[in-house]
Coordinates of C-alpha atoms and ligand atoms in Angstrom, one line a residue:
M34 CA -26.2 -10.6 0.1
D35 CA -24.1 -6.7 -0.6
V36 CA -25.1 -4.5 1.9
V37 CA -26.2 -5.9 5.4
P38 CA -28.8 -4.2 7.1
W39 CA -29.1 -2.7 10.7
P40 CA -31.6 -4.4 12.6
E41 CA -35.4 -2.9 12.0
E42 CA -35.2 -1.6 16.1
L43 CA -32.6 -0.3 15.9
V44 CA -33.4 1.2 12.2
E45 CA -36.3 2.7 14.4
R46 CA -34.3 4.3 16.8
Y47 CA -32.0 5.9 15.3
R48 CA -35.1 7.2 13.2
R49 CA -36.5 8.5 16.7
A50 CA -33.9 9.8 17.4
G51 CA -33.6 12.0 15.1
H52 CA -30.1 10.9 13.5
W53 CA -31.5 9.6 10.8
Q54 CA -33.2 12.1 8.7
G55 CA -34.1 10.0 5.7
R56 CA -32.4 12.3 3.3
P57 CA -30.2 11.4 0.2
L58 CA -26.5 12.7 0.3
G59 CA -27.1 14.9 -2.2
E60 CA -29.5 17.1 -1.0
L61 CA -26.3 18.6 0.6
L62 CA -26.2 22.4 -1.0
R63 CA -29.8 22.6 -1.9
E64 CA -30.7 24.5 1.0
R65 CA -27.9 27.0 0.6
A66 CA -27.8 27.0 -2.6
R67 CA -31.1 28.6 -2.9
E68 CA -31.2 30.6 -0.1
H69 CA -27.4 32.2 -0.9
P70 CA -26.3 31.3 -4.2
D71 CA -23.3 33.8 -4.2
A72 CA -22.1 32.3 -0.6
P73 CA -18.5 31.0 -1.9
A74 CA -18.9 27.2 -1.5
L75 CA -15.3 25.9 -2.9
L76 CA -11.6 27.9 -3.1
S77 CA -8.8 26.6 -5.3
D78 CA -6.2 28.2 -6.9
G79 CA -6.9 30.9 -8.9
L80 CA -10.6 29.7 -8.6
S81 CA -13.6 30.4 -6.3
W82 CA -17.1 28.5 -6.9
S83 CA -20.0 30.0 -5.4
Y84 CA -23.0 27.5 -3.8
A85 CA -24.9 27.9 -7.3
E86 CA -22.4 27.0 -9.1
L87 CA -21.2 23.8 -7.6
D88 CA -25.0 23.3 -7.1
E89 CA -25.1 23.8 -11.0
R90 CA -22.0 21.7 -11.7
G91 CA -23.0 18.4 -9.6
D92 CA -26.4 18.3 -11.1
R93 CA -25.1 18.3 -15.1
L94 CA -22.7 16.3 -14.0
A95 CA -25.3 13.9 -12.4
A96 CA -27.1 14.2 -16.1
G97 CA -23.9 13.8 -17.9
L98 CA -23.6 10.5 -16.3
V99 CA -26.9 8.8 -16.3
D100 CA -26.1 10.0 -20.0
L101 CA -23.2 7.9 -20.4
G102 CA -24.8 5.0 -18.8
V103 CA -24.1 5.8 -15.2
R104 CA -27.0 3.7 -13.0
P105 CA -28.5 4.1 -9.5
G106 CA -26.5 1.5 -7.5
D107 CA -23.8 1.1 -10.2
R108 CA -20.0 1.4 -8.7
V109 CA -17.3 4.3 -9.6
V110 CA -14.3 4.3 -8.6
V111 CA -12.7 7.8 -7.9
Q112 CA -9.3 7.9 -7.6
L113 CA -8.6 11.8 -7.9
P114 CA -6.7 14.3 -5.4
N115 CA -7.4 17.5 -3.5
I116 CA -9.3 19.1 -7.0
P117 CA -12.0 21.4 -7.8
E118 CA -13.7 18.5 -9.7
I119 CA -13.9 16.0 -6.7
L120 CA -16.6 17.6 -5.5
P121 CA -19.0 17.9 -7.8
L122 CA -18.4 14.2 -8.8
L123 CA -19.1 13.4 -5.7
I124 CA -22.6 15.5 -5.3
A125 CA -23.4 14.0 -9.0
L126 CA -23.0 10.4 -7.8
F127 CA -24.4 10.9 -4.6
R128 CA -27.7 12.2 -6.8
L129 CA -28.2 10.4 -9.6
G130 CA -27.4 7.0 -6.6
A131 CA -24.2 5.8 -7.9
L132 CA -21.7 4.5 -5.4
P133 CA -18.1 6.4 -5.5
V134 CA -15.4 4.0 -4.3
L135 CA -13.0 6.2 -3.1
G136 CA -9.2 5.5 -3.8
L137 CA -6.5 7.2 -3.0
P138 CA -4.2 9.0 -5.2
A139 CA -1.6 7.3 -3.9
Y140 CA -2.7 4.1 -5.2
R141 CA -1.8 2.1 -7.8
A142 CA -2.3 -0.6 -10.1
S143 CA -2.6 -3.8 -7.6
E144 CA -5.0 -0.9 -5.7
A145 CA -6.8 -0.1 -8.2
V146 CA -7.8 -3.1 -10.3
H147 CA -9.1 -4.7 -6.8
L148 CA -11.5 -1.0 -6.5
C149 CA -12.6 -2.0 -10.0
R150 CA -13.4 -5.8 -9.9
S151 CA -14.4 -6.6 -6.0
T152 CA -17.3 -3.6 -7.1
D153 CA -17.6 -4.3 -10.5
A154 CA -17.1 -0.3 -11.0
V155 CA -18.4 0.8 -14.6
A156 CA -16.2 3.7 -14.4
Y157 CA -12.3 4.6 -13.1
V158 CA -11.8 8.6 -12.6
V159 CA -8.1 9.3 -12.3
P160 CA -6.8 13.2 -13.6
D161 CA -4.1 13.4 -16.0
T162 CA -0.6 13.2 -14.3
D163 CA 0.7 13.9 -11.0
P164 CA 2.4 17.7 -11.1
D165 CA 4.9 16.7 -8.9
T166 CA 6.2 13.2 -9.7
G167 CA 4.8 13.5 -13.5
F168 CA 3.0 9.8 -12.6
D169 CA 1.0 9.4 -15.0
Y170 CA -2.8 8.6 -14.2
R171 CA -3.9 7.7 -18.2
E172 CA -1.3 4.8 -17.9
L173 CA -2.3 3.5 -15.0
A174 CA -5.6 3.7 -16.2
A175 CA -4.8 1.8 -19.4
E176 CA -3.2 -1.2 -17.1
V177 CA -6.4 -1.6 -14.4
R178 CA -8.8 -1.1 -17.7
A179 CA -6.8 -4.1 -18.9
K180 CA -7.4 -6.2 -15.8
A181 CA -10.8 -4.9 -14.9
P182 CA -13.4 -6.2 -17.5
S183 CA -17.1 -4.5 -15.8
L184 CA -14.8 -0.9 -16.4
R185 CA -16.6 0.9 -19.4
H186 CA -15.2 4.5 -19.3
V187 CA -12.1 5.9 -18.4
L188 CA -12.9 9.7 -17.3
V189 CA -9.7 12.2 -16.7
A190 CA -9.9 15.4 -14.8
G191 CA -7.1 16.9 -17.1
E192 CA -6.3 16.2 -20.2
P193 CA -7.5 13.5 -21.9
G194 CA -5.1 11.2 -23.5
L195 CA -7.3 8.5 -25.3
Y196 CA -10.0 9.0 -22.5
T197 CA -13.0 10.3 -21.9
P198 CA -12.0 14.3 -20.2
L199 CA -14.3 15.0 -17.5
R200 CA -15.8 18.1 -18.4
E201 CA -17.1 17.1 -21.0
V202 CA -19.9 14.5 -19.0
D203 CA -22.3 17.5 -18.9
A204 CA -26.0 17.3 -19.8
A205 CA -28.8 19.8 -18.7
P206 CA -29.9 19.1 -15.5
R207 CA -32.9 17.2 -15.1
P208 CA -34.9 15.9 -12.4
L209 CA -33.3 12.1 -11.1
P210 CA -35.8 9.9 -8.8
A211 CA -33.4 10.3 -5.7
P212 CA -31.7 7.4 -3.9
A213 CA -33.2 6.0 -0.7
A214 CA -31.8 6.9 2.3
G215 CA -31.6 3.9 3.9
D216 CA -29.2 2.6 0.8
P217 CA -25.3 2.5 0.7
A218 CA -24.1 6.3 -0.5
V219 CA -20.5 5.2 -0.6
L220 CA -17.9 2.9 -0.4
L221 CA -14.7 3.2 1.3
V222 CA -11.7 1.3 2.4
S223 CA -11.2 -0.4 5.2
G224 CA -7.6 0.0 7.0
G225 CA -8.3 -3.6 7.2
T226 CA -6.2 -6.2 8.2
T227 CA -6.8 -9.0 5.7
G228 CA -5.2 -9.7 2.0
L229 CA -7.2 -7.2 0.1
P230 CA -9.1 -4.3 1.5
K231 CA -12.3 -4.5 2.5
L232 CA -14.9 -1.9 1.6
I233 CA -17.2 -0.4 3.6
P234 CA -20.8 0.4 2.6
R235 CA -21.3 3.7 4.3
T236 CA -25.4 5.2 4.0
H237 CA -27.0 7.9 3.0
D238 CA -28.6 7.9 6.3
D239 CA -25.7 6.7 8.6
Y240 CA -22.9 9.6 6.3
F241 CA -25.3 12.2 6.3
Y242 CA -25.5 11.9 10.0
N243 CA -22.0 11.5 10.5
L244 CA -21.1 14.4 9.1
R245 CA -23.7 16.3 10.2
A246 CA -23.0 15.5 14.1
S247 CA -19.1 16.1 12.9
A248 CA -19.7 19.3 12.0
E249 CA -22.1 19.9 15.2
V250 CA -19.0 18.7 17.4
C251 CA -16.5 21.4 15.6
G252 CA -18.7 24.0 16.5
L253 CA -18.4 24.5 11.8
H254 CA -21.0 27.9 10.9
E255 CA -21.3 29.7 7.7
R256 CA -18.0 31.3 8.0
S257 CA -16.2 28.1 8.6
V258 CA -13.3 27.8 6.2
Y259 CA -12.5 24.1 5.8
L260 CA -8.8 23.8 4.7
A261 CA -8.4 20.0 3.0
V262 CA -5.0 18.8 3.1
L263 CA -5.1 15.4 3.9
P264 CA -6.6 13.4 0.4
I265 CA -10.1 13.7 0.0
G266 CA -10.9 9.7 -0.9
H267 CA -10.0 9.3 2.8
N268 CA -13.4 9.8 5.6
F269 CA -11.4 12.4 7.7
P270 CA -11.4 14.5 5.5
L271 CA -14.1 13.9 4.1
A272 CA -17.3 14.1 6.4
C273 CA -15.7 13.8 10.2
P274 CA -16.7 16.9 9.3
G275 CA -14.6 17.5 6.4
V276 CA -15.3 19.3 3.1
L277 CA -18.7 17.2 3.1
G278 CA -19.1 19.0 6.5
V279 CA -18.5 22.6 6.0
L280 CA -20.9 22.3 2.8
H281 CA -23.4 21.4 5.0
A282 CA -22.7 24.1 7.6
G283 CA -22.9 26.3 4.7
G284 CA -18.9 26.9 5.4
T285 CA -16.7 27.0 2.0
V286 CA -14.2 24.5 1.3
A287 CA -10.6 25.6 0.1
L288 CA -8.1 22.8 -1.3
C289 CA -4.4 22.3 -0.9
P290 CA -2.3 21.3 -3.5
S291 CA 0.4 19.5 -1.0
P292 CA 0.1 18.8 3.0
S293 CA 4.1 20.6 3.3
P294 CA 4.5 23.4 5.9
E295 CA 4.7 26.5 3.0
T296 CA 1.8 25.1 0.8
A297 CA -0.1 24.4 3.5
F298 CA 0.5 28.0 5.3
A299 CA -0.2 30.0 2.3
A300 CA -2.9 28.6 1.7
I301 CA -4.5 28.9 5.2
E302 CA -3.0 32.4 4.6
R303 CA -4.7 33.4 1.5
F304 CA -8.2 31.4 1.8
R305 CA -8.3 32.3 5.3
A306 CA -8.6 28.8 7.0
T307 CA -10.4 28.4 10.0
V308 CA -10.1 24.2 10.7
T309 CA -8.4 21.8 8.8
A310 CA -7.5 18.8 10.0
V311 CA -4.4 16.5 9.6
V312 CA -2.1 13.5 11.2
P313 CA 0.2 13.6 13.6
P314 CA 3.3 13.8 11.9
L315 CA 2.3 16.6 10.0
A316 CA 1.2 18.5 13.0
A317 CA 4.6 17.4 14.1
L318 CA 6.5 19.3 11.2
W319 CA 3.4 22.3 10.9
S320 CA 4.6 23.0 14.5
Q321 CA 8.2 23.4 14.2
A322 CA 8.5 24.9 10.7
V323 CA 6.1 27.1 11.6
R324 CA 8.6 28.9 13.7
W325 CA 10.7 29.3 10.1
S326 CA 7.1 31.0 8.2
A327 CA 6.1 34.3 7.4
A328 CA 2.8 33.5 6.6
D329 CA -0.3 34.7 7.9
I330 CA -2.1 31.7 9.8
G331 CA -3.7 33.6 12.2
S332 CA -7.1 32.7 11.0
L333 CA -6.9 29.2 12.1
E334 CA -9.5 28.4 15.2
L335 CA -9.1 24.4 14.9
V336 CA -6.6 21.8 13.9
Q337 CA -7.9 18.6 14.2
V338 CA -5.4 15.6 14.5
G339 CA -6.0 11.5 14.5
G340 CA -5.0 8.8 12.1
A341 CA -2.9 7.2 14.3
R342 CA -1.6 7.5 18.5
L343 CA -0.7 11.7 19.1
S344 CA 2.0 11.6 21.8
P345 CA 0.8 13.5 25.1
D346 CA 4.4 15.4 24.3
A347 CA 3.5 16.0 20.6
A348 CA -0.1 17.4 21.8
R349 CA 1.0 19.5 24.3
L350 CA 2.7 21.2 21.4
I351 CA 0.7 21.9 18.8
G352 CA -2.0 24.0 20.2
P353 CA 0.5 26.6 21.6
A354 CA 2.7 26.3 18.1
L355 CA 0.0 27.0 16.3
G356 CA -2.0 29.6 18.3
C357 CA -4.9 27.7 17.3
E358 CA -7.2 24.8 19.5
L359 CA -6.6 21.0 19.3
Q360 CA -8.9 18.2 18.7
Q361 CA -7.3 14.5 18.8
V362 CA -9.8 12.4 16.8
F363 CA -9.8 8.6 16.8
G364 CA -12.2 7.3 14.0
M365 CA -12.3 4.5 11.7
A366 CA -13.8 4.4 8.2
E367 CA -16.4 1.2 9.2
G368 CA -18.3 4.0 11.5
L369 CA -16.8 5.8 14.9
L370 CA -15.4 8.7 15.9
S371 CA -14.3 9.7 18.9
Y372 CA -13.7 13.6 19.3
T373 CA -12.1 15.8 22.6
R374 CA -14.8 19.0 22.2
R375 CA -13.9 22.5 21.8
G376 CA -13.3 24.1 25.2
D377 CA -12.0 20.9 26.4
D378 CA -9.2 21.5 29.2
A379 CA -5.6 21.6 27.3
E380 CA -4.4 18.4 29.7
T381 CA -7.6 16.4 28.2
V382 CA -7.4 16.9 24.8
A383 CA -3.4 15.9 24.7
T384 CA -4.4 12.6 26.9
T385 CA -7.2 11.0 25.7
Q386 CA -9.2 10.9 22.3
G387 CA -12.6 12.6 24.1
F388 CA -16.0 11.0 23.5
P389 CA -18.1 8.8 20.9
L390 CA -19.5 11.9 18.9
S391 CA -22.9 10.0 19.4
P392 CA -25.1 9.3 22.1
D393 CA -26.8 6.3 20.1
D394 CA -22.7 4.8 19.7
E395 CA -22.4 1.7 22.0
I396 CA -19.0 1.0 23.1
R397 CA -17.4 -2.2 24.8
V398 CA -14.6 -2.6 26.6
V399 CA -13.6 -6.7 26.3
D400 CA -10.6 -9.0 26.7
A401 CA -9.8 -12.0 25.0
A402 CA -12.4 -13.9 25.6
G403 CA -15.6 -11.2 25.0
E404 CA -16.1 -10.5 28.4
D405 CA -16.5 -6.8 29.9
V406 CA -13.4 -6.1 31.2
P407 CA -13.3 -3.7 35.0
P408 CA -13.7 -0.3 34.4
G409 CA -10.5 1.6 33.4
A410 CA -8.8 -1.6 32.5
V411 CA -7.2 -1.6 28.9
G412 CA -9.4 -4.1 26.7
N413 CA -10.5 -4.5 22.7
L414 CA -12.9 -1.7 22.0
L415 CA -16.1 -3.1 19.9
T416 CA -18.7 -0.6 18.8
R417 CA -22.0 -0.5 17.1
G418 CA -23.6 2.3 16.5
P419 CA -25.8 4.7 13.9
Y420 CA -23.0 5.7 11.4
T421 CA -21.2 2.1 12.3
L422 CA -21.2 -0.3 9.7
R423 CA -22.6 -3.7 9.9
G424 CA -20.7 -5.7 7.7
Y425 CA -18.1 -5.5 5.1
Y426 CA -19.6 -5.1 1.4
R427 CA -19.8 -8.0 -0.6
A428 CA -17.6 -10.3 2.5
P429 CA -20.1 -13.0 4.1
E430 CA -17.2 -14.7 5.8
H431 CA -15.2 -11.9 6.8
N432 CA -17.8 -10.5 8.5
L433 CA -18.6 -13.9 10.7
R434 CA -14.8 -12.8 12.6
A435 CA -15.6 -9.1 11.9
F436 CA -18.8 -8.6 13.9
T437 CA -20.1 -10.0 17.2
A438 CA -23.4 -12.2 17.0
D439 CA -25.3 -9.1 17.9
G440 CA -23.8 -7.0 15.5
Y441 CA -20.9 -5.1 16.9
Y442 CA -18.1 -4.1 15.1
R443 CA -14.1 -5.5 16.4
T444 CA -12.3 -2.8 15.9
G445 CA -8.7 -4.5 16.6
D446 CA -8.1 -1.5 18.5
L447 CA -6.8 -1.6 22.6
V448 CA -8.7 1.4 24.3
R449 CA -9.6 1.9 28.0
L450 CA -12.3 4.7 29.5
T451 CA -11.5 7.5 31.9
A452 CA -13.8 7.0 35.2
E453 CA -15.6 10.1 32.5
G454 CA -15.9 7.8 29.3
R455 CA -13.6 8.9 27.7
L456 CA -11.8 6.4 25.2
V457 CA -7.7 6.3 25.2
V458 CA -6.2 4.5 22.4
E459 CA -3.3 2.1 24.3
G460 CA -2.4 -0.1 21.5
R461 CA -3.9 -2.7 18.8
E462 CA -4.4 -6.3 18.3
K463 CA -4.8 -6.3 14.4
D464 CA -2.3 -7.1 12.2
L465 CA -1.1 -3.7 10.5
V466 CA 1.5 -1.4 10.2
N467 CA -0.1 2.5 10.8
R468 CA 2.3 4.5 8.9
G469 CA 1.6 8.2 10.3
G470 CA -2.0 7.3 9.7
D471 CA -1.3 5.3 6.3
K472 CA -2.6 1.6 7.2
I473 CA -0.6 -1.0 5.7
S474 CA -2.0 -4.3 6.2
A475 CA 0.5 -7.1 6.8
D476 CA -1.4 -9.8 5.8
E477 CA -1.8 -7.8 2.3
L478 CA 2.1 -7.1 2.0
Q479 CA 3.9 -10.5 3.2
N480 CA 1.5 -11.8 0.4
H481 CA 3.9 -9.1 -1.9
L482 CA 6.7 -10.4 -0.7
R483 CA 6.1 -14.1 -0.8
A484 CA 5.8 -13.7 -4.1
H485 CA 9.5 -13.0 -4.8
P486 CA 11.4 -16.0 -5.6
A487 CA 14.3 -15.5 -3.2
V488 CA 11.5 -15.1 -0.6
L489 CA 10.7 -18.5 1.5
D490 CA 8.4 -16.6 4.2
A491 CA 7.2 -13.1 4.8
A492 CA 6.6 -11.6 8.3
V493 CA 5.7 -7.6 8.5
V494 CA 5.7 -5.9 11.6
P495 CA 5.9 -2.4 12.8
V496 CA 9.3 -1.0 14.3
P497 CA 8.6 2.7 16.2
D498 CA 9.9 6.0 14.5
L499 CA 10.3 9.1 15.7
Y500 CA 8.8 10.9 12.8
L501 CA 6.5 8.5 11.7
G502 CA 5.1 6.9 14.7
E503 CA 5.9 3.6 12.8
R504 CA 7.4 2.5 10.4
T505 CA 6.9 -1.2 8.5
C506 CA 9.5 -3.7 8.3
A507 CA 9.7 -7.1 6.5
C508 CA 11.0 -10.0 8.2
L509 CA 12.3 -12.8 5.8
L510 CA 13.2 -16.2 5.5
L511 CA 15.2 -17.0 2.0
R512 CA 15.2 -19.6 0.2
D513 CA 18.2 -21.6 -0.1
G514 CA 21.1 -20.3 -2.6
H515 CA 19.9 -16.3 -1.3
D516 CA 21.7 -15.0 1.4
E517 CA 21.3 -11.4 0.7
A518 CA 18.4 -9.1 1.1
P519 CA 16.7 -9.1 -2.3
D520 CA 15.4 -6.1 -4.3
L521 CA 12.2 -5.5 -2.8
T522 CA 12.0 -1.9 -4.2
A523 CA 11.9 -2.1 -7.6
F524 CA 9.8 -5.7 -7.4
L525 CA 7.4 -4.1 -5.1
H526 CA 6.6 -1.7 -7.4
D527 CA 6.2 -3.9 -10.4
R528 CA 3.5 -5.6 -8.6
G529 CA 1.9 -2.0 -8.6
L530 CA 1.8 -1.5 -5.2
A531 CA 1.2 1.6 -4.0
T532 CA 4.7 3.2 -2.2
Y533 CA 3.8 3.8 1.0
K534 CA 3.6 -0.2 1.1
I535 CA 7.0 -0.8 -0.1
P536 CA 8.9 -1.8 3.4
D537 CA 11.4 0.6 5.2
V538 CA 13.1 -1.8 6.9
V539 CA 14.1 -5.5 6.0
R540 CA 15.5 -7.9 8.5
I541 CA 16.4 -11.3 6.8
F542 CA 16.3 -14.3 9.8
D543 CA 17.4 -18.1 9.6
A544 CA 14.3 -19.1 11.6
F545 CA 11.0 -16.9 13.2
P546 CA 10.3 -17.0 16.1
L547 CA 6.7 -19.1 17.4
T548 CA 4.0 -19.2 19.6
S549 CA 2.5 -21.7 21.9
V550 CA -0.1 -22.8 19.1
G551 CA 2.9 -22.3 16.1
K552 CA 2.0 -19.0 14.8
V553 CA 4.8 -16.3 13.9
D554 CA 5.1 -14.5 16.9
K555 CA 4.9 -11.3 15.8
R556 CA 4.8 -9.4 19.0
E557 CA 8.1 -11.5 20.1
L558 CA 9.4 -10.3 16.0
A559 CA 8.5 -6.9 16.8
R560 CA 10.6 -6.4 19.9
A561 CA 13.3 -8.2 18.5
V562 CA 13.3 -5.2 15.3
T563 CA 13.1 -2.7 17.5
P564 CA 16.4 -1.2 18.1
K565 CA 17.4 -0.8 21.7
T566 CA 19.4 3.0 22.1
D567 CA 22.6 1.7 22.0
A568 CA 22.1 -0.8 19.2
T569 CA 21.1 -0.4 15.8
A570 CA 18.1 -3.5 15.1
S571 CA 20.4 -5.0 12.0
E572 CA 22.6 -6.8 15.1
L573 CA 19.3 -7.7 16.9
R574 CA 18.1 -11.6 16.7
P575 CA 14.8 -12.8 18.2
G576 CA 15.3 -14.1 21.4
D577 CA 18.0 -11.6 22.6
P578 CA 17.2 -10.6 26.0
G579 CA 15.3 -7.5 26.6
A580 CA 15.7 -6.8 22.6
G581 CA 12.8 -4.6 22.3
T582 CA 11.7 -0.7 23.8
R583 CA 8.1 -0.9 23.7
S584 CA 5.6 -3.8 23.7
R585 CA 2.2 -4.0 22.8
Ligands
LIG766 C1 -8.9 6.8 10.1 O1 -9.6 5.8 9.9 P1 -9.1 4.6 8.8 O2 -10.0 3.4 8.8 O3 -8.0 4.7 7.9 O4 -8.6 3.9 10.4 C2 -8.5 3.4 11.8 C3 -7.6 3.3 12.2 C4 -7.9 2.9 13.4 O5 -9.1 1.8 14.6 C5 -7.1 2.8 14.7 O6 -6.4 1.9 14.6 C6 -5.9 4.2 14.1 O7 -6.5 3.9 12.8 N1 -6.5 5.5 14.6 C7 -6.0 6.0 15.7 C8 -6.7 7.1 15.6 N2 -7.2 8.0 14.8 C9 -7.4 6.4 13.7 N3 -5.2 5.6 16.7 C10 -5.3 6.8 17.9 N4 -4.9 7.3 17.9 C11 -6.1 7.9 17.4 N5 -6.4 9.2 17.5 O8 -7.4 7.1 10.8 C12 -9.9 7.7 11.2 C13 -11.0 8.2 10.2 C14 -11.6 9.1 11.0 C15 -11.0 10.1 11.1 C16 -9.8 10.3 11.8 C17 -8.9 9.1 11.7

């Protein structure tokens, strides 16, 4: 089975509660476009589209895609940066019932081929080049196409090279059968812990609820201007409440081409942005940079920070520095969202990740045996609810481990609940590195590292980093005859791995520390590679007494 449904009694409950309204996502703009056709829907450098215009572009593109042969239920891998074209494309795919598979601009052949192959995608949509680095996505597409036989089309936003220009996928709007609201609308990529990332089916009903309830919690309205800084392919800027949430509220999406403080502050000033979402390192950078900026960012009312741990000290600086309210967001592409609420006192916002979004989010905090921990104690977070997946896409084996028998998703996060029921994230059990919000699966990276001829075995662990929170450390055992760290950057690059996954630190070991059952002891390894304040990591070896400054 591709997609695991919710049990019937929960379907009934979510409908009765009004969470699921039976509306497909393609209806998002319809009403506003009809009643306020001239209201601004999208702003970007030198460009402004009204609701009527965005609505029509969605319809024309949907008709054009149907003419190309894209059918309801087909998968289309979308790997676009924050450019205007991404919005009509998503709307068109929602309307015709084809599923966008959302990749990040940083992905390279390894990730993009996996997305196309694991979904049997019929089309792959890319920009022409990255204006900052010159990276040519059409060359990437050539490689992907050669390795993904299901692809029938490569569509390019911009100069198409050998491929089809996205702007020519265009036809007179015509009525299309609406997809069922219980069908998947989009496939999101999991930050996941397995060798290759799993895909998360989000249905029209569940994702509509996700963005609608999020827009409400954030107080979005028709005059809200949401600045998209993080890549829109990520759940946070897409629907929490993100660009889709602000369109639902009748507000305006503004696109920011780069998260750098200069560019972002200029965009806030120019578009009079009222709300945006960033990861903790960006929030910290902006809080510093604002002191030297002449830009007027006074329109900003709310900055959402999420994706990785935000320290209370860093949190306390953000609101005063940027002159707006801070909201902490703990979320996951799999579903569950937890938000501090507008008007919460500053200490609550600095020290908790707030309440789950929905009254029907079910939360359990359990020990290793799966038993509920005493109130207030730290444990593994399990959750199910009206917008949390019941199973990964085409992954029956993995689903047996990732979910309890009664359908709770095992998040892999360690949390506690305050007396009021707020969530506080204390760490995680899952085997990944959270590099300032970018998730790197240890398993995936280890598999690449083990393919290097000099590498006998590899174990990937996080090392603390002042700016990113964590960086990636590759611990290696070398084969006989090799005694120096190999050049992994070129090697991993050649394997088509996204640059952010390339290890920041490499350490060579004679042996890995093992647990009592003979597995690599990652906790011990992480401790061993964590520099003491008066020593460098390279001087440490596993087993050094007090080698770590933190334990997880
Ligand atoms: C967001 O989604 P993903 O799927 O990239 O990553 C989810 C994981 C969580 O399981 C948790 O381990 C970590 O990222 N995380 C946080 C956090 N927010 C996410 N850890 C500590 N504090 C936080 N505030 O990252 C995501 C999706 C939607 C909204 C916001 C973030």
